[in-house]
Amino acid sequence: MVSQLVKHERIETTVAKAKEIRRLGDNMVQLGKEGSHFAARHAAAFVREDDVIHKLFTELAYRYEDRASGYTRLLRTRIRVGDVAPMAYI
């Protein structure tokens, strides 16, 4: 789900999953900002898609270069009809 978050920049999921994805997604953006070869290998071991890794190390690293942390935001949206699960955009 972290790969899809980086690829599409917004996904809708349950609040519990979104809270976990936020932690992992922030770590991936931090690796992208670092920009070292070690960070690229670390991110490649987790993400596994070349276009997502390229986006992390070029576009997102440039976008968040001045920000220290807090790269993702959690917005609660609705209650899912089938199982009454709270949903959120991340």
PDB file of C-alpha atoms in Angstrom:
ATOM      1  CA  MET A   1       0.000   0.000   0.000  1.00  0.00           C
ATOM      2  CA  VAL A   2       2.957   2.309   0.522  1.00  0.00           C
ATOM      3  CA  SER A   3       3.887   1.836  -3.144  1.00  0.00           C
ATOM      4  CA  GLN A   4       0.366   2.797  -4.189  1.00  0.00           C
ATOM      5  CA  LEU A   5       0.453   5.826  -1.892  1.00  0.00           C
ATOM      6  CA  VAL A   6       3.657   7.074  -3.486  1.00  0.00           C
ATOM      7  CA  LYS A   7       2.433   6.269  -6.983  1.00  0.00           C
ATOM      8  CA  HIS A   8      -1.023   7.869  -6.727  1.00  0.00           C
ATOM      9  CA  GLU A   9      -0.246  10.338  -3.885  1.00  0.00           C
ATOM     10  CA  ARG A  10      -3.666   9.725  -2.302  1.00  0.00           C
ATOM     11  CA  ILE A  11      -5.488   6.537  -1.381  1.00  0.00           C
ATOM     12  CA  GLU A  12      -8.597   5.798   0.627  1.00  0.00           C
ATOM     13  CA  THR A  13      -8.361   3.060   3.211  1.00  0.00           C
ATOM     14  CA  THR A  14      -9.459   2.305   6.761  1.00  0.00           C
ATOM     15  CA  VAL A  15      -8.192   4.537   9.533  1.00  0.00           C
ATOM     16  CA  ALA A  16      -6.151   1.759  11.161  1.00  0.00           C
ATOM     17  CA  LYS A  17      -4.331   0.953   7.914  1.00  0.00           C
ATOM     18  CA  ALA A  18      -3.847   4.649   7.165  1.00  0.00           C
ATOM     19  CA  LYS A  19      -2.123   5.223  10.494  1.00  0.00           C
ATOM     20  CA  GLU A  20       0.327   2.411   9.772  1.00  0.00           C
ATOM     21  CA  ILE A  21       0.894   3.528   6.176  1.00  0.00           C
ATOM     22  CA  ARG A  22       1.615   7.063   7.385  1.00  0.00           C
ATOM     23  CA  ARG A  23       4.541   5.833   9.475  1.00  0.00           C
ATOM     24  CA  LEU A  24       6.022   3.762   6.654  1.00  0.00           C
ATOM     25  CA  GLY A  25       5.357   6.380   3.990  1.00  0.00           C
ATOM     26  CA  ASP A  26       7.137   9.063   5.989  1.00  0.00           C
ATOM     27  CA  ASN A  27      10.156   6.760   6.310  1.00  0.00           C
ATOM     28  CA  MET A  28      10.225   6.235   2.521  1.00  0.00           C
ATOM     29  CA  VAL A  29      10.125   9.992   1.849  1.00  0.00           C
ATOM     30  CA  GLN A  30      12.928  10.478   4.370  1.00  0.00           C
ATOM     31  CA  LEU A  31      15.028   7.944   2.472  1.00  0.00           C
ATOM     32  CA  GLY A  32      14.261   9.805  -0.747  1.00  0.00           C
ATOM     33  CA  LYS A  33      15.425  13.062   0.784  1.00  0.00           C
ATOM     34  CA  GLU A  34      18.630  11.426   1.953  1.00  0.00           C
ATOM     35  CA  GLY A  35      19.471  10.575  -1.651  1.00  0.00           C
ATOM     36  CA  SER A  36      22.410   8.259  -0.972  1.00  0.00           C
ATOM     37  CA  HIS A  37      23.065   4.957  -2.674  1.00  0.00           C
ATOM     38  CA  PHE A  38      22.429   3.159   0.616  1.00  0.00           C
ATOM     39  CA  ALA A  39      19.044   4.891   0.966  1.00  0.00           C
ATOM     40  CA  ALA A  40      18.124   3.898  -2.596  1.00  0.00           C
ATOM     41  CA  ARG A  41      18.930   0.251  -1.893  1.00  0.00           C
ATOM     42  CA  HIS A  42      16.965   0.406   1.354  1.00  0.00           C
ATOM     43  CA  ALA A  43      13.928   1.860  -0.431  1.00  0.00           C
ATOM     44  CA  ALA A  44      14.246  -0.633  -3.305  1.00  0.00           C
ATOM     45  CA  ALA A  45      14.145  -3.519  -0.842  1.00  0.00           C
ATOM     46  CA  PHE A  46      10.831  -2.222   0.515  1.00  0.00           C
ATOM     47  CA  VAL A  47       9.027  -0.744  -2.513  1.00  0.00           C
ATOM     48  CA  ARG A  48      10.109  -3.002  -5.429  1.00  0.00           C
ATOM     49  CA  GLU A  49       8.812  -0.824  -8.315  1.00  0.00           C
ATOM     50  CA  ASP A  50      11.276   1.228 -10.345  1.00  0.00           C
ATOM     51  CA  ASP A  51       8.875   4.056 -11.195  1.00  0.00           C
ATOM     52  CA  VAL A  52       7.936   4.478  -7.524  1.00  0.00           C
ATOM     53  CA  ILE A  53      11.588   4.574  -6.447  1.00  0.00           C
ATOM     54  CA  HIS A  54      12.327   7.137  -9.154  1.00  0.00           C
ATOM     55  CA  LYS A  55       9.422   9.285  -7.946  1.00  0.00           C
ATOM     56  CA  LEU A  56      10.643   9.041  -4.342  1.00  0.00           C
ATOM     57  CA  PHE A  57      14.165  10.170  -5.133  1.00  0.00           C
ATOM     58  CA  THR A  58      13.313  12.917  -7.641  1.00  0.00           C
ATOM     59  CA  GLU A  59       9.861  14.446  -7.326  1.00  0.00           C
ATOM     60  CA  LEU A  60       9.031  13.840  -3.663  1.00  0.00           C
ATOM     61  CA  ALA A  61      12.543  14.550  -2.413  1.00  0.00           C
ATOM     62  CA  TYR A  62      12.471  17.913  -4.198  1.00  0.00           C
ATOM     63  CA  ARG A  63       8.940  18.712  -2.975  1.00  0.00           C
ATOM     64  CA  TYR A  64       9.748  18.076   0.702  1.00  0.00           C
ATOM     65  CA  GLU A  65      13.363  19.271   0.867  1.00  0.00           C
ATOM     66  CA  ASP A  66      12.516  22.138   3.263  1.00  0.00           C
ATOM     67  CA  ARG A  67      10.216  20.098   5.546  1.00  0.00           C
ATOM     68  CA  ALA A  68      11.699  18.217   8.483  1.00  0.00           C
ATOM     69  CA  SER A  69       8.881  15.695   8.991  1.00  0.00           C
ATOM     70  CA  GLY A  70       5.141  15.218   8.600  1.00  0.00           C
ATOM     71  CA  TYR A  71       4.988  14.403   4.904  1.00  0.00           C
ATOM     72  CA  THR A  72       1.598  12.692   5.000  1.00  0.00           C
ATOM     73  CA  ARG A  73      -1.766  13.762   6.317  1.00  0.00           C
ATOM     74  CA  LEU A  74      -4.731  11.685   7.428  1.00  0.00           C
ATOM     75  CA  LEU A  75      -8.224  12.986   6.540  1.00  0.00           C
ATOM     76  CA  ARG A  76     -11.190  11.008   7.845  1.00  0.00           C
ATOM     77  CA  THR A  77     -13.869  10.748   5.180  1.00  0.00           C
ATOM     78  CA  ARG A  78     -16.814   8.427   5.802  1.00  0.00           C
ATOM     79  CA  ILE A  79     -18.082   5.233   7.375  1.00  0.00           C
ATOM     80  CA  ARG A  80     -18.001   2.246   5.000  1.00  0.00           C
ATOM     81  CA  VAL A  81     -21.453   0.794   4.421  1.00  0.00           C
ATOM     82  CA  GLY A  82     -20.615  -2.926   4.449  1.00  0.00           C
ATOM     83  CA  ASP A  83     -18.828  -3.284   7.772  1.00  0.00           C
ATOM     84  CA  VAL A  84     -19.121   0.192   9.358  1.00  0.00           C
ATOM     85  CA  ALA A  85     -15.366   0.750   9.200  1.00  0.00           C
ATOM     86  CA  PRO A  86     -14.159   4.377   9.454  1.00  0.00           C
ATOM     87  CA  MET A  87     -12.424   5.387   6.217  1.00  0.00           C
ATOM     88  CA  ALA A  88      -9.733   7.995   5.610  1.00  0.00           C
ATOM     89  CA  TYR A  89      -7.690   9.532   2.836  1.00  0.00           C
ATOM     90  CA  ILE A  90      -3.960   9.509   3.310  1.00  0.00           C
TER      91      ILE A  90
END
